[in-house]
Coordinates of C-alpha atoms and ligand atoms in Angstrom, one line a residue:
X17 CA -24.1 58.6 -20.5
X18 CA -22.8 58.3 -23.8
X19 CA -24.0 55.1 -24.9
X20 CA -20.3 54.0 -26.3
X21 CA -16.8 53.3 -25.5
X22 CA -14.6 56.1 -27.0
X23 CA -12.0 53.1 -28.4
X24 CA -15.0 52.7 -30.9
X25 CA -14.7 56.4 -32.0
X26 CA -11.9 58.0 -33.6
X27 CA -13.4 61.5 -33.3
X28 CA -10.5 62.3 -30.1
X29 CA -8.0 60.5 -31.0
X30 CA -4.8 60.5 -33.0
X31 CA -4.2 57.5 -35.6
X32 CA -2.0 56.2 -33.6
X33 CA -4.3 55.7 -30.4
X34 CA -4.5 52.1 -29.6
X35 CA -3.0 51.2 -32.7
X36 CA -1.5 47.4 -32.5
X37 CA -1.6 44.8 -35.3
X38 CA -3.3 41.7 -33.8
X39 CA -0.8 39.3 -34.3
X40 CA 1.2 40.6 -31.1
X41 CA -1.7 41.5 -29.0
X42 CA -0.7 38.5 -27.0
X43 CA 2.6 38.4 -25.3
X44 CA 3.8 35.3 -25.8
X45 CA 6.4 36.0 -22.4
X46 CA 3.1 35.3 -20.4
X47 CA 3.9 31.8 -21.1
X48 CA 7.2 32.0 -18.9
X49 CA 6.3 32.7 -15.8
X50 CA 8.9 33.5 -13.3
X51 CA 8.9 32.2 -10.2
X52 CA 8.5 35.4 -8.5
X53 CA 5.5 37.1 -7.5
X54 CA 4.8 39.8 -9.8
X55 CA 3.9 43.4 -9.3
X56 CA 0.3 44.5 -11.0
X57 CA 1.2 48.1 -12.2
X58 CA 2.5 51.2 -12.3
X59 CA 1.0 54.7 -12.4
X60 CA 2.1 58.2 -13.6
X61 CA 0.1 61.5 -13.6
X62 CA 1.2 64.9 -14.4
X63 CA 0.1 68.2 -14.1
X64 CA 2.3 70.9 -15.8
X65 CA 1.1 73.7 -18.8
X66 CA 4.1 74.6 -21.3
X67 CA 5.7 71.2 -20.4
X68 CA 6.0 68.3 -22.6
X69 CA 3.6 66.1 -20.4
X70 CA 4.0 63.4 -22.6
X71 CA 7.8 63.1 -22.5
X72 CA 8.0 63.3 -18.7
X73 CA 4.7 60.4 -18.7
X74 CA 7.4 58.2 -20.6
X75 CA 10.3 58.7 -18.7
X76 CA 8.1 58.4 -15.6
X77 CA 6.9 55.1 -16.9
X78 CA 10.5 54.2 -18.1
X79 CA 11.3 54.4 -13.8
X80 CA 8.3 52.5 -13.0
X81 CA 8.9 49.4 -15.9
X82 CA 9.7 46.8 -13.2
X83 CA 6.2 47.3 -12.1
X84 CA 4.4 45.8 -15.3
X85 CA 6.4 44.9 -18.4
X86 CA 3.5 43.5 -20.5
X87 CA 1.7 46.8 -21.6
X88 CA 2.0 50.6 -21.2
X89 CA 0.2 53.4 -22.3
X90 CA 0.1 57.2 -21.7
X91 CA -3.4 59.6 -22.5
X92 CA -3.2 63.5 -22.4
X93 CA -5.2 66.4 -22.5
X94 CA -4.9 69.4 -25.0
X95 CA -6.6 73.0 -24.2
X96 CA -9.2 71.5 -26.5
X97 CA -9.9 68.9 -24.1
X98 CA -9.8 66.8 -26.3
X99 CA -7.8 63.3 -25.1
X100 CA -4.8 61.6 -26.8
X101 CA -3.9 58.1 -26.2
X102 CA -1.1 55.8 -27.4
X103 CA -1.3 52.4 -25.8
X104 CA 0.5 48.8 -26.9
X105 CA 1.9 45.5 -25.8
X106 CA 5.6 45.4 -24.5
X107 CA 7.9 47.5 -22.9
X108 CA 7.6 51.3 -22.4
X109 CA 11.0 51.7 -24.7
X110 CA 9.2 49.1 -27.1
X111 CA 5.4 51.0 -27.2
X112 CA 6.9 54.8 -27.6
X113 CA 8.7 56.4 -30.0
X114 CA 9.8 60.2 -30.7
X115 CA 7.1 60.5 -33.6
X116 CA 4.1 58.8 -31.1
X117 CA 5.3 60.8 -28.3
X118 CA 4.4 64.1 -30.5
X119 CA 1.6 62.7 -31.2
X120 CA 0.2 63.6 -27.7
X121 CA -0.1 66.8 -27.4
X122 CA -1.2 68.7 -24.0
X123 CA -1.0 70.2 -20.4
X124 CA -1.7 67.0 -18.1
X125 CA -1.0 63.2 -19.0
X126 CA -1.4 59.8 -17.3
X127 CA 0.6 56.6 -18.0
X128 CA 0.5 53.1 -16.6
X129 CA 2.6 50.1 -17.1
X130 CA 0.6 47.2 -16.7
X131 CA 1.0 43.5 -15.9
X132 CA -2.3 41.5 -16.2
X133 CA -3.8 40.2 -12.5
X134 CA -7.6 40.9 -13.3
X135 CA -8.1 40.7 -17.1
X136 CA -6.2 38.7 -19.9
X137 CA -3.1 39.9 -21.7
X138 CA -4.2 41.8 -24.9
X139 CA -4.2 45.4 -25.8
X140 CA -7.4 46.1 -25.2
X141 CA -7.0 45.7 -21.5
X142 CA -3.7 47.7 -21.8
X143 CA -4.3 51.1 -19.5
X144 CA -4.7 54.2 -19.4
X145 CA -8.6 53.5 -19.4
X146 CA -10.9 55.9 -21.2
X147 CA -14.4 56.7 -20.5
X148 CA -16.5 59.2 -21.9
X149 CA -18.9 61.5 -19.2
X150 CA -20.9 64.8 -19.7
X151 CA -17.8 66.7 -18.9
X152 CA -15.8 64.9 -21.3
X153 CA -13.7 61.8 -20.8
X154 CA -11.6 60.7 -18.0
X155 CA -8.8 58.6 -18.5
X156 CA -7.8 56.5 -15.2
X157 CA -4.7 54.5 -14.6
X158 CA -4.8 51.7 -11.8
X159 CA -2.3 49.9 -9.8
X160 CA -4.1 47.6 -7.6
X161 CA -6.8 44.8 -7.8
X162 CA -10.7 45.1 -6.8
X163 CA -12.2 41.9 -4.8
X164 CA -15.5 43.2 -5.6
X165 CA -15.5 42.9 -9.5
X166 CA -18.3 40.4 -10.0
X167 CA -20.6 42.5 -7.8
X168 CA -19.4 45.8 -9.3
X169 CA -19.5 44.4 -13.0
X170 CA -23.2 43.1 -12.8
X171 CA -24.2 46.4 -11.4
X172 CA -22.6 48.6 -14.1
X173 CA -23.8 46.1 -16.9
X174 CA -27.7 47.0 -15.9
X175 CA -26.4 50.8 -15.7
X176 CA -25.9 50.2 -19.4
X177 CA -22.0 50.8 -19.3
X178 CA -20.6 49.7 -22.3
X179 CA -17.5 47.1 -20.2
X180 CA -15.3 46.8 -23.2
X181 CA -12.8 45.3 -21.5
X182 CA -12.1 42.5 -18.5
X183 CA -10.4 44.7 -16.1
X184 CA -11.4 46.2 -12.6
X185 CA -9.8 49.5 -13.6
X186 CA -12.4 50.0 -16.5
X187 CA -15.3 49.2 -14.1
X188 CA -13.6 52.1 -11.9
X189 CA -13.3 54.7 -14.5
X190 CA -17.1 53.9 -15.4
X191 CA -17.6 53.9 -12.1
X192 CA -16.9 57.5 -11.5
X193 CA -18.1 58.2 -15.1
X194 CA -21.8 57.2 -14.3
X195 CA -21.7 59.7 -11.0
X196 CA -20.3 62.5 -13.4
X197 CA -23.3 62.0 -15.8
X198 CA -25.9 61.9 -12.8
X199 CA -24.9 65.7 -12.7
X200 CA -21.6 65.6 -9.8
X201 CA -18.4 67.5 -10.2
X202 CA -15.5 64.9 -10.8
X203 CA -14.6 65.4 -7.3
X204 CA -17.8 64.0 -6.1
X205 CA -18.0 61.7 -8.8
X206 CA -14.5 60.3 -7.6
X207 CA -15.9 59.6 -4.0
X208 CA -19.7 58.0 -4.7
X209 CA -17.8 55.6 -6.8
X210 CA -15.0 54.9 -4.8
X211 CA -18.0 53.6 -1.8
X212 CA -18.6 50.8 -4.6
X213 CA -15.0 49.8 -5.1
X214 CA -13.8 47.2 -2.2
X215 CA -10.2 46.3 -2.3
X216 CA -6.4 47.6 -3.6
X217 CA -6.4 51.0 -5.9
X218 CA -3.9 53.1 -6.4
X219 CA -5.3 55.8 -9.1
X220 CA -3.8 58.5 -11.1
X221 CA -6.6 59.9 -13.2
X222 CA -6.7 62.8 -16.3
X223 CA -9.8 64.9 -17.1
X224 CA -9.6 67.9 -19.0
X225 CA -9.1 70.7 -16.4
X226 CA -7.2 68.2 -13.7
X227 CA -5.6 65.2 -12.8
X228 CA -6.7 63.1 -9.5
X229 CA -4.8 61.1 -7.6
X230 CA -6.7 58.4 -4.8
X231 CA -5.7 55.9 -2.2
X232 CA -8.2 52.8 -1.2
X233 CA -9.0 53.5 3.0
X234 CA -5.9 50.5 3.4
X235 CA -3.7 52.2 1.3
X236 CA -2.1 48.8 -0.1
X237 CA -0.2 50.2 -3.2
X238 CA 2.1 53.2 -2.5
X239 CA 1.4 56.5 -4.5
X240 CA 3.3 59.7 -4.0
X241 CA 3.1 63.2 -4.9
X242 CA 6.1 65.5 -6.5
X243 CA 6.4 69.0 -7.5
X244 CA 8.5 69.6 -10.4
X245 CA 12.2 71.6 -9.7
X246 CA 11.8 75.0 -10.0
X247 CA 8.1 74.9 -10.3
X248 CA 6.3 74.2 -6.9
X249 CA 3.1 74.9 -8.4
X250 CA 3.7 71.6 -11.3
X251 CA 2.5 68.4 -9.7
X252 CA 3.2 64.8 -10.3
X253 CA 1.8 61.7 -8.8
X254 CA 3.8 58.5 -9.1
X255 CA 3.8 55.2 -7.6
X256 CA 7.4 55.3 -6.7
X257 CA 10.1 57.9 -6.1
X258 CA 12.0 56.9 -8.1
X259 CA 9.4 57.9 -10.9
X260 CA 10.0 61.7 -9.7
X261 CA 13.6 61.5 -9.7
X262 CA 14.2 60.4 -13.3
X263 CA 12.2 63.7 -14.2
X264 CA 14.0 66.2 -11.9
X265 CA 10.9 66.2 -9.7
X266 CA 10.9 66.2 -5.8
X267 CA 9.3 64.2 -3.1
X268 CA 6.4 65.9 -1.9
X269 CA 4.2 63.5 0.7
X270 CA 2.7 60.0 0.3
X271 CA -0.7 60.3 -1.2
X272 CA -2.5 59.1 2.0
X273 CA -4.8 56.3 2.5
X274 CA -8.4 57.0 1.7
X275 CA -7.1 60.4 0.4
X276 CA -8.3 61.9 -3.0
X277 CA -6.4 64.9 -4.4
X278 CA -7.0 67.5 -7.0
X279 CA -4.5 68.8 -9.0
X280 CA -5.5 71.6 -11.3
X281 CA -5.0 75.3 -11.8
X282 CA -5.7 76.2 -8.5
X283 CA -3.2 74.0 -7.4
X284 CA -3.6 71.1 -5.1
X285 CA -6.4 70.3 -3.0
X286 CA -6.8 67.5 -0.7
X287 CA -9.9 65.4 0.2
X288 CA -9.9 62.7 3.0
X289 CA -13.5 60.7 1.3
X290 CA -13.0 57.8 3.6
X291 CA -14.0 57.3 8.0
X292 CA -12.4 53.8 7.7
X293 CA -8.7 54.5 6.5
X294 CA -6.0 52.7 8.3
X295 CA -2.9 51.8 6.7
X296 CA -1.9 48.2 5.9
X297 CA 0.6 49.1 2.8
X298 CA 2.2 46.0 1.3
X299 CA 5.1 44.6 3.0
X300 CA 6.1 42.9 -0.1
X301 CA 6.7 46.2 -2.0
X302 CA 9.2 46.8 0.7
X303 CA 10.7 43.2 0.4
X304 CA 10.7 43.1 -3.4
X305 CA 8.7 44.7 -5.7
X306 CA 9.7 48.4 -5.6
X307 CA 12.4 49.9 -6.6
X308 CA 15.5 49.5 -3.8
X309 CA 16.2 53.4 -4.5
X310 CA 12.6 54.3 -4.0
X311 CA 11.8 55.8 -0.5
X312 CA 8.8 54.3 1.3
X313 CA 8.3 54.7 5.4
X314 CA 10.8 57.7 5.2
X315 CA 13.8 55.4 4.3
X316 CA 15.1 54.0 1.2
X317 CA 13.9 50.5 0.7
X318 CA 17.9 49.7 -0.5
X319 CA 18.1 50.6 3.8
X320 CA 15.1 48.1 4.1
X321 CA 16.7 45.6 2.9
X322 CA 20.0 45.7 4.2
X323 CA 18.4 45.8 7.8
X324 CA 16.5 42.5 6.7
X325 CA 20.2 40.5 5.7
X326 CA 21.1 42.2 9.3
X327 CA 18.3 40.6 10.8
X328 CA 18.7 37.7 8.7
X329 CA 22.4 36.9 10.1
X330 CA 21.0 37.2 13.8
X331 CA 18.2 34.9 13.4
X332 CA 19.7 32.3 11.2
X333 CA 23.9 32.4 11.6
X334 CA 25.8 29.8 8.9
X335 CA 29.1 28.8 9.0
X336 CA 30.3 29.3 5.3
X337 CA 33.2 31.4 3.5
X338 CA 31.1 33.7 1.4
X339 CA 27.6 35.3 0.9
X340 CA 26.3 35.8 -2.2
X341 CA 22.7 37.5 -3.4
X342 CA 20.3 36.7 -5.7
X343 CA 20.2 39.2 -8.4
X344 CA 18.9 42.3 -8.0
X345 CA 16.9 42.1 -5.3
X346 CA 18.7 39.5 -2.9
X347 CA 21.7 41.4 -3.2
X348 CA 20.9 44.4 -0.7
X349 CA 20.0 41.7 1.9
X350 CA 23.0 39.6 1.3
X351 CA 25.1 42.7 1.6
X352 CA 23.4 43.2 5.2
X353 CA 23.8 39.7 6.2
X354 CA 27.7 39.6 5.4
X355 CA 28.2 42.9 7.7
X356 CA 26.3 41.5 10.4
X357 CA 28.3 38.1 10.6
X358 CA 31.7 39.6 9.6
X359 CA 31.4 36.9 6.5
X360 CA 32.9 38.5 3.2
X361 CA 30.5 39.0 0.4
X362 CA 30.8 38.4 -2.8
X363 CA 29.0 38.2 -6.6
X364 CA 28.5 35.0 -7.1
X365 CA 26.2 35.4 -9.7
X366 CA 26.2 37.9 -12.8
X367 CA 22.7 38.4 -14.2
X368 CA 22.3 39.2 -17.7
X369 CA 20.5 43.2 -17.4
X370 CA 19.8 43.2 -21.2
X371 CA 17.4 40.0 -21.3
X372 CA 14.5 41.7 -19.8
X373 CA 11.8 39.7 -20.7
X374 CA 12.2 38.9 -24.3
X375 CA 9.0 38.2 -26.9
X376 CA 11.1 36.0 -28.7
X377 CA 10.9 32.6 -26.9
X378 CA 14.5 30.6 -25.9
X379 CA 14.9 27.3 -27.6
X380 CA 13.9 24.2 -26.2
X381 CA 17.9 23.5 -25.8
X382 CA 18.0 26.8 -24.0
X383 CA 15.2 26.2 -21.8
X384 CA 16.7 22.8 -20.7
X385 CA 19.9 24.3 -19.9
X386 CA 18.2 26.3 -17.3
X387 CA 18.6 29.8 -15.8
X388 CA 21.5 30.6 -17.7
X389 CA 20.0 33.6 -20.3
X390 CA 19.4 35.3 -16.6
X391 CA 22.0 34.6 -14.3
X392 CA 25.5 32.8 -14.6
X393 CA 27.4 31.7 -11.9
X394 CA 31.0 33.1 -11.4
X395 CA 33.0 29.9 -10.9
X396 CA 36.2 31.6 -9.4
X397 CA 34.4 33.2 -7.3
X398 CA 32.4 29.7 -6.1
X399 CA 34.8 27.0 -6.7
X400 CA 35.7 25.0 -3.6
X401 CA 34.1 27.8 -1.7
X402 CA 31.0 27.0 1.2
X403 CA 28.7 29.4 0.1
X404 CA 25.4 31.1 1.5
X405 CA 23.5 32.5 -1.2
X406 CA 20.8 34.8 0.0
X407 CA 17.3 35.6 -2.0
X408 CA 14.2 37.8 -1.1
X409 CA 11.8 35.2 -1.5
X410 CA 10.8 31.3 -2.4
X411 CA 7.4 30.7 -4.3
X412 CA 7.2 27.7 -6.1
X413 CA 11.0 27.0 -5.3
X414 CA 11.6 26.0 -9.2
X415 CA 14.1 28.3 -10.0
X416 CA 15.9 28.2 -6.3
X417 CA 16.4 24.7 -7.4
X418 CA 17.8 25.9 -10.6
X419 CA 19.9 28.3 -8.8
X420 CA 21.3 26.0 -6.4
X421 CA 22.5 23.3 -9.0
X422 CA 24.4 26.4 -11.3
X423 CA 26.3 27.5 -8.3
X424 CA 27.0 23.1 -7.4
X425 CA 27.6 22.8 -11.0
X426 CA 30.4 25.8 -10.7
X427 CA 32.1 24.1 -8.4
X428 CA 30.4 25.2 -4.6
X429 CA 31.3 22.8 -2.0
X430 CA 28.2 23.7 0.3
X431 CA 25.3 25.8 -0.8
X432 CA 23.5 27.3 1.9
X433 CA 19.9 29.6 1.5
X434 CA 18.7 32.3 3.6
X435 CA 15.5 34.3 2.9
X436 CA 15.0 37.7 3.6
X437 CA 11.3 37.3 4.3
X438 CA 8.9 35.0 6.0
X439 CA 7.6 31.8 3.8
X440 CA 4.7 33.3 1.8
X441 CA 2.0 30.8 2.6
X442 CA -0.8 32.3 1.2
X443 CA -1.7 34.2 -2.3
X444 CA -2.5 37.7 -2.8
X445 CA -5.8 39.4 -3.9
X446 CA -4.8 42.4 -4.3
X447 CA -2.7 43.2 -7.0
X448 CA -0.1 41.1 -6.9
X449 CA -0.2 38.5 -9.1
X450 CA 1.1 35.4 -7.0
X451 CA 0.1 31.5 -7.4
X452 CA -2.8 29.7 -5.8
X453 CA -2.1 28.6 -2.5
X454 CA -1.6 24.6 -4.0
X455 CA 1.1 26.0 -6.0
X456 CA 2.9 27.9 -3.1
X457 CA 5.8 25.4 -2.2
X458 CA 5.8 26.9 1.9
X459 CA 1.8 26.2 2.0
X460 CA 2.5 22.7 1.6
X461 CA 5.9 21.8 2.5
X462 CA 7.9 22.4 5.8
X463 CA 11.3 24.0 5.5
X464 CA 12.9 20.7 5.9
X465 CA 11.3 19.3 3.1
X466 CA 11.9 22.9 1.0
X467 CA 15.5 22.5 1.6
X468 CA 15.5 18.3 0.3
X469 CA 13.5 19.8 -2.7
X470 CA 15.4 22.5 -3.5
X471 CA 19.0 20.3 -2.8
X472 CA 20.3 23.1 -0.1
X473 CA 22.4 22.2 2.4
X474 CA 20.4 24.6 4.9
X475 CA 17.4 27.1 4.3
X476 CA 16.1 29.3 7.1
X477 CA 13.7 32.0 6.4
X478 CA 13.6 35.6 8.6
X479 CA 10.6 35.3 10.8
X480 CA 7.6 37.5 10.9
X481 CA 8.6 39.9 13.7
X482 CA 11.9 40.6 12.3
X483 CA 10.8 41.4 8.6
X484 CA 8.2 43.7 10.6
X485 CA 10.9 45.2 13.5
X486 CA 13.3 46.0 10.2
X487 CA 10.6 48.5 9.2
X488 CA 10.9 50.6 12.9
X489 CA 7.0 51.3 12.7
X490 CA 3.9 49.7 14.1
X491 CA 3.6 46.4 12.3
X492 CA -0.3 47.0 12.3
X493 CA 0.8 49.5 9.8
X494 CA 1.3 46.7 7.0
X495 CA -0.2 44.1 4.9
X496 CA 1.5 40.9 5.3
X497 CA -1.3 38.7 4.5
X498 CA 0.3 36.7 2.3
X499 CA 2.7 35.3 4.9
X500 CA 0.1 34.9 7.9
X501 CA -3.4 34.3 5.8
X502 CA -4.2 37.6 7.8
X503 CA -6.0 39.8 4.8
X504 CA -6.8 43.0 5.9
X505 CA -10.1 43.5 3.2
X506 CA -12.2 41.1 3.2
X507 CA -12.5 38.7 0.2
X508 CA -15.9 37.7 -1.0
X509 CA -16.0 33.6 -0.7
X510 CA -16.1 33.0 -4.7
X511 CA -12.9 35.0 -4.8
X512 CA -10.8 33.7 -2.0
X513 CA -12.2 30.0 -3.6
X514 CA -10.5 30.4 -6.5
X515 CA -7.2 30.5 -4.9
X516 CA -7.3 29.3 -1.4
X517 CA -6.8 25.3 -0.7
X518 CA -9.3 25.3 2.2
X519 CA -12.2 27.1 0.1
X520 CA -11.0 24.8 -2.7
X521 CA -11.7 21.9 -0.7
X522 CA -15.0 23.4 0.6
X523 CA -16.3 24.3 -2.8
X524 CA -15.9 20.3 -3.9
X525 CA -17.9 19.5 -0.7
X526 CA -22.0 18.4 -1.9
X527 CA -24.0 20.9 -1.3
X528 CA -26.6 20.0 1.5
Ligands
SF4_270 S1 -0.9 40.0 0.4 FE1 1.2 39.8 0.6 S2 1.5 40.2 -1.5 FE2 -0.4 40.9 -1.1 S3 -0.7 42.9 -0.5 FE3 -1.0 41.9 1.3 S4 1.2 41.8 2.2 FE4 1.3 42.5 -0.5

C-alpha cells in the first residue's frame, strides 16, 4: 500500500484539483437547516471512450442536485491511467465551469453531489474519494451510510491506511485499495471489501480501466444503469433515472441489491456477491427524496405520489373548499387528493424556484418574517376559503407551523393538513440526515398535540399500510424504519445511542 493519500501529491492532478480557498470551506447554509430529512448524496458514473465524460457527469450531477447541495466533485481517468479531480463546496453550477471541465480529460468518470451525514461539511470530505493502489488510483462516489465505521475505521488505521477524512466513503475506498494491494483484481478486491462494510451503500467507482457500480445486499439506496442513446456499449450509472434522461441515456435496469457490475472495454459484467440479498429500498425515496420524474419500482414517482394522495383522501376526507400542496414535493399528492375527493385543486403557495440554498445568510428581519423567502401565499386564492394543505411529511413541525400561519394571514378561514406518509417517529441510520429521535415531533407528541402545536383545524397522516399498498409491491421489499423503528440492518448500540431516545436513557443509567 502506498502510505500517503493522493491529495498530498499533485503528480496526478491538474492545478485545479480539490482547490478551494479556506474562507469558503465550511458551508454556512448548514446553520440554516431545513425542516425536512436531507438526502445524503447523488452518484453518477460513465464509461464512454470518445465522449466528453466530464461534461456528461456534470449534467448527470446537475439532474441529481436535489440529492445533495453542499459539495460536488468529478474524477476522470485518461488513457495514461491518470486521474483528474475537481471538487468543491456548493452547487454543481457553482463548483464547475467550462474551463474546469476542459481540464478533466478522459474516457470514464464518476461524480458526486453531497449532503454530509458522516463527516463535517468541508471540502476535504467532498467526493469522489481517491485512494492509491498498486493498479493505479481508485475514485469512489458513495450514497448511503455505513453503521460500522467505528470498527472499520479502527481496523483500517491499524492496517496503516492514511485516512484523511472523517467519511465512511473514504473507508470503503481504502478497504478496496487494501485488497488490491494484497494482489487481487478490482472485482475480487471490491467483493472482499464489501464483506467488511455494514450499512447502506450505492457506489459508483472509477478505476483506470473501467467503472464499477454496486449496492449493499439490501439495496437501501437506489442505483440504475443506462446506455447511451445510439451506442449501447457505452454505459452510465446514476442514483436515479433523471440522471440518465438529462444526457439522453436510456434506462437499462437497476443495479440489484448485493450486485456488483463492472463496465469496461469488454462491456458489462455482473456479479452477485452476497448470499443474503433482500431488497429493502428506502420508502422515503419514493415519498419525497427522489425526483418525481424518476422511475422506481417500474413507475414514475409522480404517479406513486398521486396514488398516495388518492389513498389519503379515502382514509381522511375533509369538508373544505380547496386543496393545495406544499411545493414542490407535496403537490402530486395534493392533486391525487383532489382527484379522489372531487374538491378543486388550487395553487395556494408559490415557491421561489431560484432561491435554492444560498451562501448568503438572510437578515434577522427576513428570518423573523418566516418562510417567505421560499414560499409566498396567494391571497386571492386563499381569502375566505376553507383550505386543505397536503405535505409529504412533518419532521420537527417548525416549518409547518409557519406555513399554516402564513395561510391564515393570507385570508384562509380554516386550515386543515393532510400528510402523505405516516408519522416520522424514528431517525434514519442509512444515509438520510434526520434529526435525533427527541427532535422528531411525532416521536414525543400525539396527533392531537401536533395539531395544537402547528395550529391547524385538523391533521391526519396516511396509514403505514396505505403508504405501502400504493407501491403495488410486497411491503417487505421496503425499509420503512423511520415510521416503525423496525431497522432492516442491525445497528450497533453506540450508534443507536447517538440518536434514539430509549438508548439515550439507557446510556445515562449508571453501570452496574
Ligand atoms: S429509516 Fe426511513 S429514511 Fe432511512 S432508509 Fe429506512 S425508510 Fe429510508
